[in-house]
Coordinates of C-alpha atoms and ligand atoms in Angstrom, one line a residue:
M1 CA 4.7 -1.5 -8.1
V2 CA 2.6 -3.9 -10.7
V3 CA 0.2 -5.3 -9.9
L4 CA -2.2 -7.1 -12.5
V5 CA -4.8 -7.9 -12.6
T6 CA -6.8 -10.6 -14.5
G7 CA -11.0 -11.0 -15.5
G8 CA -10.5 -6.8 -15.6
N9 CA -14.0 -6.3 -16.6
G10 CA -15.8 -8.8 -14.2
Q11 CA -17.3 -8.0 -10.9
L12 CA -14.3 -8.2 -8.5
G13 CA -12.3 -6.3 -11.4
Q14 CA -14.6 -3.2 -11.4
A15 CA -14.2 -3.4 -7.8
L16 CA -10.5 -3.5 -7.9
Q17 CA -10.5 -0.7 -11.0
S18 CA -13.6 1.7 -9.0
V19 CA -10.8 1.8 -5.7
A20 CA -7.6 1.8 -8.0
G21 CA -7.5 5.6 -7.4
N22 CA -6.9 5.3 -3.6
Y23 CA -3.0 3.7 -3.8
P24 CA -1.5 5.9 -6.0
S25 CA 2.0 3.6 -5.0
I26 CA 0.4 0.7 -7.6
D27 CA 0.7 0.6 -11.2
F28 CA -2.1 -1.0 -12.0
V29 CA -2.4 -3.4 -15.1
F30 CA -6.2 -4.6 -15.7
C31 CA -6.7 -7.2 -18.3
N32 CA -9.8 -8.7 -19.7
S33 CA -10.1 -11.9 -21.5
S34 CA -9.5 -11.2 -24.3
Q35 CA -6.5 -9.8 -23.4
L36 CA -5.5 -12.0 -21.4
D37 CA -6.9 -15.5 -21.6
I38 CA -5.6 -17.5 -18.5
T39 CA -5.9 -21.0 -20.2
N40 CA -3.5 -19.6 -23.0
L41 CA -0.6 -20.2 -21.3
E42 CA 2.0 -18.3 -24.4
Q43 CA -0.4 -15.4 -24.0
C44 CA -0.1 -15.6 -20.4
K45 CA 4.1 -15.8 -20.4
S46 CA 3.5 -13.0 -23.4
V47 CA 1.9 -10.7 -20.9
F48 CA 4.3 -11.2 -17.6
N49 CA 7.2 -10.6 -19.8
Q50 CA 5.6 -6.9 -21.2
F51 CA 4.2 -6.0 -17.8
K52 CA 6.6 -7.9 -15.5
P53 CA 3.9 -7.7 -12.3
N54 CA 5.1 -8.0 -8.7
F55 CA 1.6 -9.0 -7.4
C56 CA -1.3 -10.9 -9.7
I57 CA -4.8 -11.2 -8.7
N58 CA -6.5 -13.7 -10.4
T59 CA -10.5 -12.2 -10.5
A60 CA -10.7 -14.5 -13.5
A61 CA -13.2 -17.8 -13.7
Y62 CA -16.0 -19.6 -15.0
T63 CA -18.7 -18.5 -12.3
A64 CA -21.8 -19.5 -14.2
V65 CA -22.5 -22.3 -10.7
D66 CA -25.1 -24.8 -12.3
K67 CA -24.3 -24.4 -16.1
A68 CA -20.6 -25.6 -15.0
E69 CA -22.6 -29.0 -14.5
S70 CA -23.6 -29.4 -18.3
E71 CA -20.1 -27.6 -18.9
P72 CA -17.6 -29.0 -17.3
E73 CA -14.4 -29.2 -19.3
K74 CA -15.1 -25.6 -19.3
A75 CA -15.3 -25.0 -16.2
F76 CA -12.2 -27.2 -15.3
D77 CA -9.9 -25.3 -18.5
I78 CA -10.9 -22.3 -16.7
N79 CA -11.0 -22.4 -12.5
T80 CA -7.8 -25.4 -12.5
N81 CA -6.0 -25.1 -15.7
G82 CA -6.4 -21.3 -15.7
A83 CA -5.0 -20.9 -12.3
E84 CA -2.1 -23.5 -13.0
N85 CA -1.4 -21.4 -16.2
L86 CA -1.3 -17.9 -13.3
A87 CA 1.0 -20.5 -10.9
V88 CA 3.4 -21.5 -13.4
V89 CA 4.0 -17.5 -14.7
C90 CA 4.4 -16.4 -11.2
K91 CA 7.0 -18.4 -10.5
E92 CA 9.1 -18.0 -13.6
S93 CA 8.7 -14.3 -12.9
D94 CA 9.0 -14.0 -8.8
T95 CA 5.1 -12.6 -9.0
I96 CA 2.8 -13.2 -5.8
L97 CA 0.2 -14.3 -6.7
L98 CA -3.8 -13.6 -4.8
H99 CA -5.5 -16.3 -6.5
I100 CA -9.5 -15.8 -5.9
S101 CA -11.4 -18.9 -4.7
T102 CA -14.7 -19.9 -2.7
D103 CA -16.7 -21.1 -0.4
F104 CA -17.9 -23.5 -2.4
V105 CA -15.4 -26.1 -1.9
F106 CA -17.2 -26.7 1.1
S107 CA -20.7 -29.3 1.6
G108 CA -22.0 -26.7 4.1
D109 CA -23.7 -29.6 5.0
F110 CA -23.6 -29.5 8.7
S111 CA -25.3 -31.6 11.7
T112 CA -25.6 -29.6 14.8
P113 CA -26.5 -25.8 15.3
L114 CA -23.1 -25.5 17.5
E115 CA -21.0 -26.1 14.7
M116 CA -23.1 -23.9 12.7
T117 CA -21.8 -21.0 14.9
K118 CA -18.6 -21.0 13.9
G119 CA -18.0 -20.8 10.6
Y120 CA -15.7 -22.6 8.4
T121 CA -11.5 -22.0 9.0
E122 CA -8.6 -22.4 6.8
T123 CA -7.5 -25.6 7.8
D124 CA -11.5 -27.0 7.6
K125 CA -11.3 -30.0 4.7
P126 CA -13.0 -28.8 1.8
N127 CA -15.5 -31.2 -0.3
P128 CA -17.1 -29.4 -2.7
T129 CA -20.8 -30.9 -4.0
G130 CA -20.5 -29.6 -7.6
V131 CA -18.4 -29.0 -10.3
Y132 CA -17.9 -25.5 -10.4
G133 CA -16.7 -25.9 -7.1
L134 CA -14.3 -28.7 -7.4
T135 CA -13.0 -26.7 -10.1
K136 CA -12.3 -24.5 -8.0
L137 CA -10.4 -26.6 -5.6
Q138 CA -8.1 -28.2 -8.1
G139 CA -7.2 -24.6 -8.7
E140 CA -6.4 -23.9 -5.4
Q141 CA -4.2 -27.6 -5.5
S142 CA -2.7 -26.5 -8.9
I143 CA -1.4 -22.9 -7.3
Q144 CA -0.1 -25.0 -4.0
N145 CA 1.1 -27.7 -5.9
I146 CA 3.5 -25.1 -8.5
W147 CA 4.1 -22.1 -6.2
E148 CA 4.4 -21.4 -3.0
K149 CA 4.6 -17.0 -3.1
H150 CA 0.3 -17.7 -3.4
F151 CA -2.4 -16.2 -1.2
I152 CA -5.6 -18.1 -1.5
I153 CA -8.5 -16.2 -0.3
R154 CA -12.1 -18.0 -0.2
T155 CA -15.1 -15.6 -0.4
S156 CA -18.7 -15.9 -0.7
W157 CA -21.9 -14.3 -2.0
V158 CA -20.3 -11.6 -3.9
Y159 CA -22.5 -8.5 -4.5
S160 CA -22.0 -4.8 -5.5
E161 CA -23.2 -2.0 -7.6
F162 CA -21.1 -3.9 -10.7
A163 CA -22.1 -6.3 -12.8
N164 CA -24.7 -9.2 -12.2
N165 CA -25.2 -10.4 -8.6
F166 CA -27.8 -11.3 -6.3
M167 CA -28.5 -8.2 -5.3
K168 CA -29.2 -7.0 -8.2
T169 CA -31.0 -9.2 -9.7
M170 CA -33.6 -9.0 -6.7
L171 CA -33.8 -5.0 -7.0
R172 CA -34.8 -6.3 -10.8
L173 CA -37.3 -8.6 -9.9
A174 CA -38.9 -6.1 -7.1
S175 CA -39.2 -3.5 -10.1
E176 CA -41.1 -6.9 -12.4
R177 CA -42.9 -8.5 -9.4
E178 CA -45.5 -7.9 -6.3
S179 CA -44.2 -11.0 -4.7
L180 CA -41.3 -13.4 -4.6
S181 CA -40.0 -16.4 -2.6
V182 CA -36.2 -16.3 -1.8
V183 CA -34.5 -19.7 0.0
S184 CA -33.9 -19.8 3.3
D185 CA -32.6 -22.9 4.6
Q186 CA -29.1 -21.8 3.1
I187 CA -27.2 -19.7 5.2
G188 CA -23.3 -17.6 4.6
T189 CA -22.5 -13.9 4.2
P190 CA -22.5 -11.9 1.4
T191 CA -19.5 -9.8 0.5
Y192 CA -19.8 -6.4 -0.4
A193 CA -16.8 -7.1 -3.7
V194 CA -15.0 -3.2 -2.9
D195 CA -14.4 -4.6 0.5
L196 CA -12.8 -7.7 -1.2
A197 CA -10.9 -5.5 -3.4
N198 CA -10.2 -3.2 -0.8
A199 CA -8.4 -6.5 1.4
L200 CA -6.5 -7.3 -1.5
L201 CA -4.4 -4.5 -2.0
K202 CA -4.4 -3.7 1.7
I203 CA -2.4 -7.3 1.8
I204 CA -0.4 -6.4 -1.4
T205 CA 0.6 -3.3 0.0
A206 CA 1.7 -4.9 3.7
C207 CA 3.5 -7.2 1.1
H208 CA 5.7 -4.6 -0.8
A209 CA 6.2 -2.4 3.0
E210 CA 7.9 -5.9 4.5
P211 CA 9.5 -8.8 3.1
V212 CA 6.5 -11.5 3.4
E213 CA 7.2 -14.3 5.9
A214 CA 7.1 -17.2 3.5
S215 CA 4.4 -18.5 6.7
Y216 CA 2.1 -15.8 5.8
F217 CA 1.2 -17.4 2.3
G218 CA -1.6 -19.8 1.9
I219 CA -4.8 -20.2 2.2
Y220 CA -7.5 -17.1 3.8
N221 CA -11.3 -16.8 3.8
F222 CA -12.5 -12.8 3.8
S223 CA -15.8 -12.5 3.4
N224 CA -17.9 -9.3 5.7
E225 CA -19.1 -10.2 9.1
G226 CA -22.0 -11.9 10.1
Q227 CA -24.6 -14.8 8.6
C228 CA -27.9 -14.9 7.1
S229 CA -30.1 -16.6 5.1
W230 CA -30.6 -15.2 1.0
Y231 CA -34.4 -14.8 2.0
E232 CA -32.6 -12.3 4.7
F233 CA -30.1 -11.0 2.4
A234 CA -33.3 -9.8 1.0
K235 CA -35.2 -9.1 3.2
E236 CA -32.7 -6.5 4.1
I237 CA -31.8 -5.0 0.3
F238 CA -35.6 -4.7 0.3
A239 CA -35.9 -3.2 3.8
Q240 CA -33.0 -1.1 3.2
K241 CA -34.6 0.2 0.1
D242 CA -38.1 1.3 1.4
I243 CA -39.4 -1.6 -1.1
N244 CA -42.5 -2.8 -0.2
I245 CA -42.9 -6.4 -2.0
D246 CA -44.4 -9.9 -0.4
L247 CA -41.5 -11.9 0.0
K248 CA -41.4 -15.4 0.9
P249 CA -38.9 -18.0 2.6
I250 CA -39.2 -21.1 1.0
P251 CA -36.6 -24.7 1.0
T252 CA -34.2 -25.4 -1.4
S253 CA -36.2 -28.5 -2.1
A254 CA -39.2 -25.4 -3.4
Y255 CA -36.5 -24.0 -5.9
P256 CA -34.1 -27.0 -7.3
T257 CA -31.0 -25.8 -9.3
P258 CA -28.6 -28.3 -10.8
A259 CA -26.0 -27.7 -9.0
K260 CA -26.2 -28.4 -5.3
R261 CA -25.1 -25.2 -3.1
P262 CA -23.4 -25.5 0.8
G263 CA -26.7 -25.6 3.1
Y264 CA -24.1 -23.3 5.6
S265 CA -20.9 -21.6 4.3
V266 CA -20.0 -19.1 6.8
L267 CA -15.9 -18.5 6.5
D268 CA -14.3 -17.7 9.5
K269 CA -11.8 -14.6 9.0
T270 CA -9.9 -14.6 12.5
K271 CA -6.7 -15.7 10.6
I272 CA -6.7 -12.2 7.7
K273 CA -7.6 -10.1 10.5
T274 CA -5.1 -11.1 12.7
I275 CA -2.3 -11.6 9.9
F276 CA -3.3 -8.6 8.1
G277 CA -5.3 -6.5 10.7
L278 CA -8.4 -5.9 8.9
T279 CA -11.0 -4.4 10.2
I280 CA -14.2 -5.8 8.5
N281 CA -18.2 -3.8 8.2
N282 CA -20.8 -6.1 8.9
W283 CA -22.4 -7.3 5.6
E284 CA -25.6 -5.0 6.2
D285 CA -23.6 -1.8 6.8
S286 CA -21.7 -2.7 4.0
L287 CA -24.7 -3.2 1.5
S288 CA -26.2 0.0 3.1
I289 CA -22.6 1.8 1.2
C290 CA -23.6 -0.5 -2.0
L291 CA -26.8 0.6 -2.2
S292 CA -26.3 4.4 -1.5
K293 CA -24.6 4.2 -4.9
I294 CA -27.4 2.3 -7.2
Ligands
LIG301 N1 -19.4 -14.2 -7.0 C1 -19.8 -14.8 -6.1 O1 -21.0 -14.9 -5.9 C2 -18.5 -15.2 -6.0 C3 -18.7 -15.8 -4.8 C4 -17.3 -16.6 -4.5 C5 -16.1 -16.6 -4.7 N2 -16.1 -16.2 -6.2 C6 -14.8 -16.4 -6.8 O2 -14.8 -14.3 -7.1 C7 -13.8 -14.3 -7.9 C8 -14.3 -13.2 -9.3 O3 -15.3 -13.4 -9.7 P1 -16.2 -12.4 -10.0 O4 -18.0 -12.6 -9.0 O5 -16.2 -11.1 -10.2 O6 -17.1 -13.0 -11.2 P2 -17.6 -12.5 -12.7 O7 -18.1 -11.2 -12.1 O8 -17.7 -13.9 -13.7 O9 -16.1 -12.4 -13.2 C9 -15.3 -13.3 -14.0 C10 -14.7 -12.4 -15.3 O10 -14.0 -13.7 -15.4 C11 -13.1 -13.4 -17.2 N3 -13.2 -14.7 -17.7 C12 -13.2 -15.8 -18.0 N4 -13.6 -16.4 -18.3 C13 -11.3 -16.9 -18.0 C14 -10.0 -16.3 -18.9 N5 -10.7 -18.0 -19.5 N6 -9.0 -16.2 -19.1 C15 -9.7 -14.6 -18.5 N7 -10.7 -13.9 -17.9 C16 -12.0 -14.7 -18.3 C17 -15.1 -13.4 -16.8 O11 -14.8 -12.2 -18.9 P3 -15.8 -12.6 -20.0 O12 -16.9 -11.9 -19.2 O13 -14.8 -12.3 -21.3 O14 -15.5 -14.3 -20.0 C18 -15.3 -12.3 -16.2 O15 -15.2 -10.6 -16.8 C19 -14.0 -15.4 -9.1 O16 -12.8 -16.3 -8.9 C20 -15.1 -16.0 -8.4 O17 -14.8 -17.6 -8.4 C21 -17.1 -15.1 -6.7

């Protein structure tokens, strides 16, 4: 079984590389952005012809959420056109496409505390508030229109020992400063990239063991279990690392950014757990595993 991974040097790409050895039945092909530029349809065709993958995991994306507001064409080219190109080549070669999407397809504007206990399900209506979320949603829609054999996995707040992410930024800032202010009114769930990598490979393993029922294709949510604010995430990082720092909660209004972020973007994972029998770690437990590797 051949699994081709785009964006192989990104955070999730490196997480997939770190667990690849646990899946001996899979021949992995990791492509970085110069080996496979997903905005280049001819290059996509040529790489697919060379490796003939059974599955493609698309981790490649334009992920600079704030910068996307000032360069929407580039974000659209990678997140929408790139996803479309992969759907086209996957259809031509009958390759199952696993595409990673985001909680930023949702506005996160919930009006009552009750609504904020449920989490977004896969059937909730997306309503992105920024360029990044919009281009990712359009990428999802392109795939849905072109190639039915797809899994679109929406995830949130991805961190790991690899690449740049919130956890590593907090650790760096703690070594440079005595106090830190972190937003406390955006609620979501951290996702350890290695847990996401394993979830993707379990889906692939399940699909390879038995023919996939057509009804299984579609959108799935995946993050760790539980929920927190960015402030609580930072607090837990410092607590687990025994770091003493003056950490202050602040409202989003005190930390303006070019892109508006969802206020609440917890994802309901009932579907992925039911269909693929996944058990998912609580976010604090996965954070502890990740911090032990730093
Ligand atoms: N990070 C998060 O918090 C988060 C949250 C929700 C969803 N997601 C989604 O999760 C997925 C993985 O994210 P990540 O954290 O691994 O992002 P990442 O670390 O930014 O990695 C993205 C990778 O995509 C590559 N790339 C960019 N343009 C490309 C192109 N035209 N062709 C091929 N590769 C290209 C980049 O390569 P270069 O560096 O060479 O450009 C980079 O290696 C993305 O779909 C993202 O939207 C991430």
